[in-house]
Structures are given as C-alpha cells and as structure tokens.
Coordinates of C-alpha atoms and ligand atoms in Angstrom, one line a residue:
M4 CA 104.7 109.4 122.9
M5 CA 104.3 107.8 119.6
N6 CA 104.2 104.0 119.3
T7 CA 107.7 102.9 118.5
L8 CA 106.4 100.5 115.8
I9 CA 105.1 103.3 113.7
P10 CA 107.3 103.5 110.6
S11 CA 109.4 106.6 109.8
S12 CA 108.4 106.3 106.1
V13 CA 105.6 104.7 104.2
R14 CA 105.4 103.5 100.6
I15 CA 102.1 104.5 99.1
V16 CA 100.7 102.3 96.3
E17 CA 98.3 104.4 94.2
V18 CA 95.5 102.2 92.9
G19 CA 93.1 104.9 91.6
P20 CA 93.6 104.3 87.8
R21 CA 92.7 100.7 88.4
D22 CA 90.6 100.1 91.5
G23 CA 89.1 103.6 91.1
L24 CA 88.2 103.6 87.5
Q25 CA 87.2 99.9 87.3
N26 CA 84.1 100.8 89.2
E27 CA 82.9 103.8 87.3
K28 CA 79.6 103.6 85.6
Q29 CA 80.6 106.0 82.8
A30 CA 83.2 105.1 80.1
I31 CA 86.5 106.9 80.6
D32 CA 88.6 107.7 77.6
I33 CA 92.1 106.5 77.2
A34 CA 93.6 110.0 77.1
T35 CA 92.0 110.8 80.5
R36 CA 93.4 107.5 82.1
V37 CA 96.8 108.3 80.6
Q38 CA 96.8 111.9 81.9
L39 CA 95.7 110.8 85.4
V40 CA 98.6 108.3 85.6
N41 CA 101.1 111.0 84.4
M42 CA 99.8 113.5 87.0
L43 CA 100.1 110.9 89.8
G44 CA 103.7 110.1 88.8
A45 CA 104.5 113.8 88.7
A46 CA 103.1 114.2 92.2
G47 CA 105.8 111.8 93.4
L48 CA 104.0 108.4 93.7
K49 CA 106.4 105.6 92.9
S50 CA 104.0 102.7 92.6
I51 CA 101.0 103.3 90.4
E52 CA 98.5 100.6 89.4
A53 CA 97.8 101.9 85.9
G54 CA 95.2 99.3 84.8
S55 CA 94.1 95.7 84.7
F56 CA 94.3 92.9 82.2
V57 CA 91.2 90.9 83.1
N58 CA 88.5 89.7 80.8
P59 CA 86.9 92.9 79.5
A60 CA 83.5 91.1 79.5
W61 CA 83.8 91.0 83.3
V62 CA 85.2 94.6 83.8
P63 CA 84.6 96.7 80.6
Q64 CA 86.0 99.8 82.3
M65 CA 89.5 98.3 82.1
A66 CA 89.4 97.5 78.4
G67 CA 92.1 99.3 76.6
S68 CA 94.7 99.0 79.4
E69 CA 97.2 98.2 76.7
E70 CA 96.8 101.6 75.2
V71 CA 97.1 103.2 78.7
F72 CA 100.4 101.5 79.3
T73 CA 101.7 102.3 75.9
Q74 CA 100.8 106.0 76.0
I75 CA 101.8 107.0 79.5
K76 CA 104.9 109.1 79.8
R77 CA 107.3 106.8 81.7
D78 CA 109.3 108.0 84.6
D79 CA 112.2 105.7 85.6
K80 CA 111.4 106.3 89.3
V81 CA 107.9 105.0 88.9
R82 CA 106.8 101.4 88.8
Y83 CA 103.7 101.0 86.6
V84 CA 101.8 98.0 88.0
A85 CA 99.2 95.9 86.1
L86 CA 96.6 93.7 87.8
V87 CA 96.4 90.3 86.2
P88 CA 94.2 87.3 87.0
N89 CA 96.0 84.6 85.0
L90 CA 98.7 83.9 82.4
K91 CA 96.7 85.5 79.6
G92 CA 96.5 88.7 81.6
F93 CA 100.2 88.5 82.4
E94 CA 101.1 88.2 78.8
R95 CA 99.0 91.2 77.9
A96 CA 100.7 93.2 80.6
I97 CA 104.1 92.2 79.5
S98 CA 103.4 93.0 75.9
V99 CA 103.1 96.7 77.0
T100 CA 106.0 96.6 79.4
A101 CA 104.3 96.7 82.8
N102 CA 107.1 97.0 85.4
E103 CA 105.3 94.9 88.0
V104 CA 102.1 92.7 88.1
A105 CA 99.6 92.1 90.9
I106 CA 97.7 88.8 91.2
F107 CA 94.6 88.7 93.3
G108 CA 93.2 86.0 95.6
A109 CA 90.7 86.1 98.4
A110 CA 90.3 84.8 102.0
S111 CA 86.6 84.0 101.1
E112 CA 85.6 81.1 98.9
A113 CA 82.3 82.8 97.8
F114 CA 84.1 86.0 96.8
S115 CA 86.8 84.1 94.9
K116 CA 84.0 82.3 92.9
K117 CA 82.2 85.6 92.1
N118 CA 85.2 87.7 91.4
I119 CA 87.5 85.3 89.5
N120 CA 85.2 82.3 88.8
C121 CA 87.2 79.7 90.7
S122 CA 87.9 78.4 94.3
I123 CA 90.8 79.7 96.3
E124 CA 92.7 76.5 95.7
E125 CA 92.1 76.8 91.9
S126 CA 93.1 80.4 91.9
L127 CA 96.5 79.5 93.5
D128 CA 96.9 76.9 90.7
R129 CA 96.2 79.6 88.1
F130 CA 98.8 81.9 89.6
K131 CA 101.6 79.3 89.4
P132 CA 102.3 79.8 85.7
V133 CA 102.1 83.6 86.2
M134 CA 104.7 83.3 88.9
D135 CA 106.9 81.1 86.7
A136 CA 106.7 83.5 83.8
A137 CA 107.3 86.5 86.0
K138 CA 110.4 84.9 87.6
E139 CA 111.8 84.1 84.1
R140 CA 111.5 87.7 83.1
G141 CA 112.5 89.2 86.5
I142 CA 109.1 90.9 87.0
P143 CA 108.1 91.5 90.6
V144 CA 104.7 90.1 91.6
R145 CA 102.5 91.6 94.3
G146 CA 99.7 89.5 95.8
Y147 CA 96.3 90.7 97.0
V148 CA 94.2 88.9 99.5
S149 CA 90.6 90.3 99.4
C150 CA 87.9 90.1 102.1
V151 CA 90.4 90.1 105.0
I152 CA 87.7 91.3 107.4
S153 CA 84.4 90.4 105.8
C154 CA 82.9 89.1 102.6
P155 CA 79.8 90.4 100.9
Y156 CA 78.5 86.8 100.5
E157 CA 80.0 84.9 103.6
G158 CA 80.0 87.6 106.3
E159 CA 82.9 87.7 108.8
I160 CA 86.2 86.1 107.8
A161 CA 88.5 84.2 110.2
P162 CA 91.9 86.0 110.6
Q163 CA 93.6 82.6 110.3
K164 CA 92.2 82.1 106.8
V165 CA 93.8 85.5 105.8
A166 CA 97.1 84.4 107.3
Q167 CA 97.0 81.1 105.4
V168 CA 96.2 82.5 102.0
S169 CA 98.8 85.3 102.5
E170 CA 101.5 82.7 103.4
R171 CA 100.7 80.7 100.3
L172 CA 101.1 83.8 98.1
L173 CA 104.4 84.7 99.6
A174 CA 105.6 81.0 99.4
M175 CA 104.8 81.2 95.6
G176 CA 107.1 84.1 95.2
C177 CA 105.1 87.3 95.7
Y178 CA 107.4 89.9 97.2
E179 CA 104.6 91.5 99.2
V180 CA 100.9 90.8 100.1
S181 CA 98.3 93.5 100.2
L182 CA 95.5 92.8 102.7
G183 CA 92.3 94.1 101.3
D184 CA 89.2 95.1 103.3
T185 CA 87.3 94.9 100.1
V186 CA 83.9 95.7 101.6
G187 CA 85.2 98.4 104.0
T188 CA 83.4 97.1 107.1
G189 CA 86.5 96.8 109.3
T190 CA 87.2 98.8 112.4
P191 CA 90.6 99.2 114.2
A192 CA 89.7 96.4 116.7
G193 CA 89.0 93.9 113.9
V194 CA 92.0 95.1 111.9
N195 CA 94.2 94.5 115.0
R196 CA 92.8 90.9 115.4
M197 CA 93.4 90.2 111.7
L198 CA 96.9 91.7 111.7
E199 CA 97.9 89.8 114.8
A200 CA 97.1 86.5 113.1
V201 CA 98.9 87.5 109.9
L202 CA 101.9 89.0 111.7
S203 CA 102.3 85.8 113.8
V204 CA 103.4 84.1 110.5
I205 CA 104.6 86.9 108.2
P206 CA 106.9 89.8 109.0
A207 CA 105.5 93.3 108.7
E208 CA 108.0 94.2 105.9
K209 CA 106.1 91.8 103.5
L210 CA 102.7 93.3 104.1
G211 CA 100.6 96.2 102.8
V212 CA 97.1 97.3 103.7
H213 CA 94.2 98.2 101.3
F214 CA 91.2 99.7 102.9
H215 CA 87.9 100.7 101.2
D216 CA 86.2 103.5 103.1
T217 CA 82.6 102.3 102.9
Y218 CA 82.0 102.8 106.6
G219 CA 84.4 105.8 107.0
Q220 CA 86.9 103.7 108.9
A221 CA 89.8 103.6 106.4
L222 CA 92.1 106.2 108.0
A223 CA 91.5 104.8 111.5
N224 CA 92.3 101.3 110.2
I225 CA 95.4 102.6 108.5
Y226 CA 96.6 104.3 111.7
A227 CA 95.9 101.0 113.6
S228 CA 98.0 99.2 110.9
L229 CA 100.9 101.7 111.2
Q230 CA 100.9 101.1 114.9
M231 CA 101.5 97.4 114.2
G232 CA 104.5 98.2 112.0
I233 CA 102.9 98.1 108.5
A234 CA 104.7 100.6 106.2
V235 CA 102.9 100.0 102.8
V236 CA 99.5 101.5 102.3
D237 CA 97.3 101.4 99.2
S238 CA 95.1 104.4 98.4
S239 CA 93.2 105.9 95.5
I240 CA 93.2 109.5 94.2
A241 CA 90.0 111.4 95.1
G242 CA 88.8 108.3 97.0
L243 CA 87.7 106.6 93.7
G244 CA 87.0 103.0 93.6
G245 CA 85.3 99.8 94.6
C246 CA 85.0 96.3 93.3
P247 CA 82.2 95.5 90.8
Y248 CA 81.9 92.1 92.5
A249 CA 81.5 93.6 96.0
K250 CA 78.3 95.5 95.6
G251 CA 78.0 98.7 97.7
A252 CA 81.7 98.9 98.5
A253 CA 82.9 102.5 98.4
G254 CA 86.3 103.7 97.1
N255 CA 89.6 103.2 98.8
V256 CA 90.9 105.8 101.3
A257 CA 91.7 108.9 99.3
T258 CA 95.4 109.4 98.6
E259 CA 95.1 113.1 99.5
D260 CA 93.7 112.2 102.9
L261 CA 96.3 109.6 103.6
V262 CA 99.1 112.0 102.7
Y263 CA 97.7 114.7 104.9
M264 CA 97.6 112.2 107.9
L265 CA 101.1 111.0 107.2
N266 CA 102.3 114.7 107.1
G267 CA 100.7 115.2 110.5
L268 CA 102.4 112.2 111.9
G269 CA 105.8 113.3 110.4
I270 CA 106.0 110.1 108.3
Q271 CA 108.0 110.4 105.0
H272 CA 106.2 109.4 101.8
G273 CA 107.8 111.5 99.0
V274 CA 104.5 112.9 97.6
D275 CA 103.6 116.5 96.9
L276 CA 100.1 117.1 98.3
N277 CA 99.4 120.1 96.1
K278 CA 100.2 118.2 92.9
L279 CA 98.1 115.3 94.2
I280 CA 95.1 117.5 94.9
A281 CA 95.5 118.8 91.3
A282 CA 95.4 115.2 90.0
G283 CA 92.3 114.6 92.1
Q284 CA 90.7 117.7 90.8
F285 CA 91.5 116.7 87.2
I286 CA 89.8 113.3 87.5
S287 CA 86.8 114.6 89.6
D288 CA 86.2 117.2 86.9
K289 CA 86.3 114.6 84.2
L290 CA 83.9 112.4 86.1
G291 CA 81.7 115.4 86.8
R292 CA 81.4 115.1 90.6
Q293 CA 83.0 116.3 93.8
S294 CA 86.1 114.6 95.0
G295 CA 85.8 111.9 97.6
S296 CA 88.8 113.4 99.4
K297 CA 87.9 115.5 102.4
V298 CA 91.4 117.1 102.3
A299 CA 90.9 118.1 98.7
I300 CA 87.4 119.6 99.4
A301 CA 88.8 121.5 102.5
T302 CA 91.8 122.8 100.6
N303 CA 89.7 124.0 97.7
N304 CA 87.3 125.8 100.1
Q305 CA 90.1 127.8 101.7
Ligands
HMG623 P1 86.7 82.6 83.3 O1 85.5 82.8 82.5 O2 86.7 81.5 84.3 O3 88.0 82.5 82.3 O4 87.0 84.0 84.0 P2 88.4 81.4 81.3 O5 89.8 81.1 81.5 O6 87.4 80.2 81.3 O7 88.2 82.1 79.9 C1 86.9 82.6 79.5 C2 87.1 83.7 78.4 O8 87.8 84.8 79.0 C3 88.0 83.3 77.2 O9 87.5 83.9 76.1 C4 89.3 83.8 77.6 O10 90.1 84.1 76.5 C5 88.9 85.1 78.3 P3 86.6 83.2 75.0 O11 87.4 82.0 74.6 O12 85.3 82.8 75.7 O13 86.4 84.3 73.9 N1 90.0 85.6 79.2 C6 90.6 86.8 79.1 N2 90.5 87.8 78.3 C7 91.3 88.8 78.5 N3 92.2 88.9 79.5 C8 92.3 87.9 80.3 C9 91.5 86.8 80.2 N4 91.4 85.6 80.9 C10 90.5 84.9 80.3 N5 93.2 88.0 81.3 C11 88.7 85.5 84.9 C12 88.2 84.1 84.9 C13 89.7 85.6 86.0 C14 89.4 85.8 83.6 C15 87.5 86.5 85.1 O14 86.7 86.1 86.2 C16 87.9 87.9 85.3 O15 88.4 88.6 84.4 N6 87.7 88.5 86.5 C17 88.2 89.8 86.9 C18 87.4 90.4 88.0 C19 88.0 91.7 88.4 O16 88.7 92.3 87.6 N7 87.6 92.2 89.6 C20 88.1 93.4 90.1 C21 89.5 93.4 90.5 S1 89.8 92.6 92.1 C22 89.5 93.9 93.2 O17 89.1 95.0 92.9 C23 90.0 93.7 94.7 C24 91.3 94.4 95.0 O18 91.2 95.8 94.8 C25 91.6 94.1 96.5 C26 90.5 94.4 97.5 O19 89.9 95.5 97.4 O20 90.2 93.5 98.2 C27 92.4 93.9 94.2
MG624 MG1 90.2 97.2 96.1

C-alpha cells in the first residue's frame, strides 16, 4: 500500500538552463540556451528557470540572460523564472519580462558569505526591497534555502536553522520555499529529520525540494520527501548542474529520471518523457558529453 501522504500530482520546476548551465566550464551561446528553454517548454514543463541575473563577474556563464529571456518563444502556460540576488537583479529580470523571480538564501552562514557575499541576516535585508518591488508589480517570488543538509564549509546543518530561514522567507512574502541540498550529501534519514523540523512550522503546500545528486541519493531523497507530502520537485535536464560556490557538487537530479520515477508511481506531472529526452540529447550533444540521466542513456541504448 502506498503511503497516503504521497501526492497524486507533482509540479516539476526545471532548473537546468540556470542551475545546470551556470556550472559549465565552457561558454554556451545564447541560441543554445534559448533553444533548450523552448524544448523544455514544448515537453510540458510549466516552471522553467531560464537564467539568472547575478553579477556576471561572479557567474560568467549566466551573462546574457537578458537575451535569453528576450529570445525565447513564450508559451502562456509556462512561467519563465529568473534567479535574482538583489534589487539590481530584479530590475534586470523585469526589464525582460520574467514571469517569476527566485531569491536565494542559505541555512549556513559560511555558504551565504561565499555565495552572495553577506551574512544570512544581511541577505534577508537585501531581499526586502526585492519583495516590495515584486509585490508592487504582482510578480510571484520563490525563495531558496541552500545547504539544508550540509554545507561545504561548515559541515552538518541543524534542521531547526533550515526551518527558521524558511519561515523568514515565507513571512517576507515568498509563495514557496525550495529546500536545497546544495552539496548532495543527504540520505533519506537526514532528509526525514530536516523535513520533520520544517514541516512542524510550515505546511507541505508551501515547500519544494531541490536535490543535487553528488552521492547518488537524489531520487531516494525525493521519494522520502513525497512520502512526507511534498509535491514540488526541482530537477535539471540531463542532470546538469552544480553551484560554482559549492565545489564538487554534482548536478541536480535529472528531470528525465524524475519523470520516469513519477510515471512508475502513477503520479501526474504533465511532461512528455520522449520530448524531454530529446531536449536532454540536444544539450548533451552541444556540451559534447553523455547525458547525466540514466533513463536517457537506457532509452537511447534500446
Ligand atoms: P557584492 O560584490 O557584495 O555586490 O556581490 P555589491 O552590491 O557590493 O556590488 C558589487 C558590484 O556588483 C557592483 O558593480 C554592482 O553593480 C554589481 P561595480 O560598481 O563594482 O561595477 N552587481 C550586479 N551586477 C549585475 N547584476 C546584479 C548585481 N548585483 C551587484 N544583480 C552579489 C553580491 C549577490 C551580487 C554576488 O555575490 C553574486 O552575484 N552572487 C551570485 C552567486 C551565484 O549566482 N551563485 C549560484 C546561484 S545559487 C545556487 O546555485 C543554489 C541553488 O541552486 C539552490 C541550491 O542548490 O541549494 C539556488
Ligand atoms: Mg542548486
């Protein structure tokens, strides 16, 4: 018997064009980034993080996100999301009509400092003007909390800290918080402990999960999260990704692998697996390497 908390449908947030491509060593041209986003939308994904508006000196791979947003073929059913660290980033995103923005904080002081050059408290202060501007324009804001399991600089992170930062982001007006295992060290037991703490103060409807697959635990961690009632899952086409400020972190769970697992569980998601595999093939060919999705590799070998 399946656990009754397991949701009947899941919203997938595709982060490949941002989390995936931000971590690539090679430069990726705008046309490729645009075509990838278009193919992901055509596969049925409804939330696509199409780029970020951070300081390009910090993450050069995301320079030119304005052009990406301007050139994509918009589909009314898709929300094109922009990652923004501050008001400057928000204004850049709005100038090219991002439908939604995502701000990003952390449960670790050291990671906050390395990734966005300020303390957790200072980051929340920086987000306030973004929240005000977004409210004024009716733009939904998603909040990320990084390092929900461990931090590359501090080690293990207390679940209570994750709960506190998540609560603060929601209180500021984020409609949802995505809990990020940035380093990808988590296992289902640790994810259970972390989610128990967060769910004691926040309802499951306001949470998403974001697992990097460094230790091969992402699908198991997602399954553990589904069992606790989480119905929003971030993933990255072809398993691309990582964070330049979390050295050694691998990509997110591959969207193809997530969709295959959801199919097996009979959970609705609205995505066409074959079209998704084609999108993954497209970007893997452009990057000149094999896909990070086991499902894509297995399908192509049939
Ligand atoms: P800072 O140096 O403290 O910023 O960086 P500042 O406000 O002092 O400004 C310094 C310079 O940056 C100024 O330029 C600003 O104009 C410029 P100057 O006057 O020296 O010529 N600047 C900007 N330029 C363009 N767009 C902007 C912007 N803001 C300032 N938005 C800052 C602070 C946050 C900007 C910097 O640390 C930064 O850009 N960090 C981004 C790091 C990043 O993108 N990391 C990866 C994404 S997070 C992630 O992957 C985790 C996630 O996937 C979840 C998970 O896995 O856990 C989300
Ligand atoms: Mg990430």
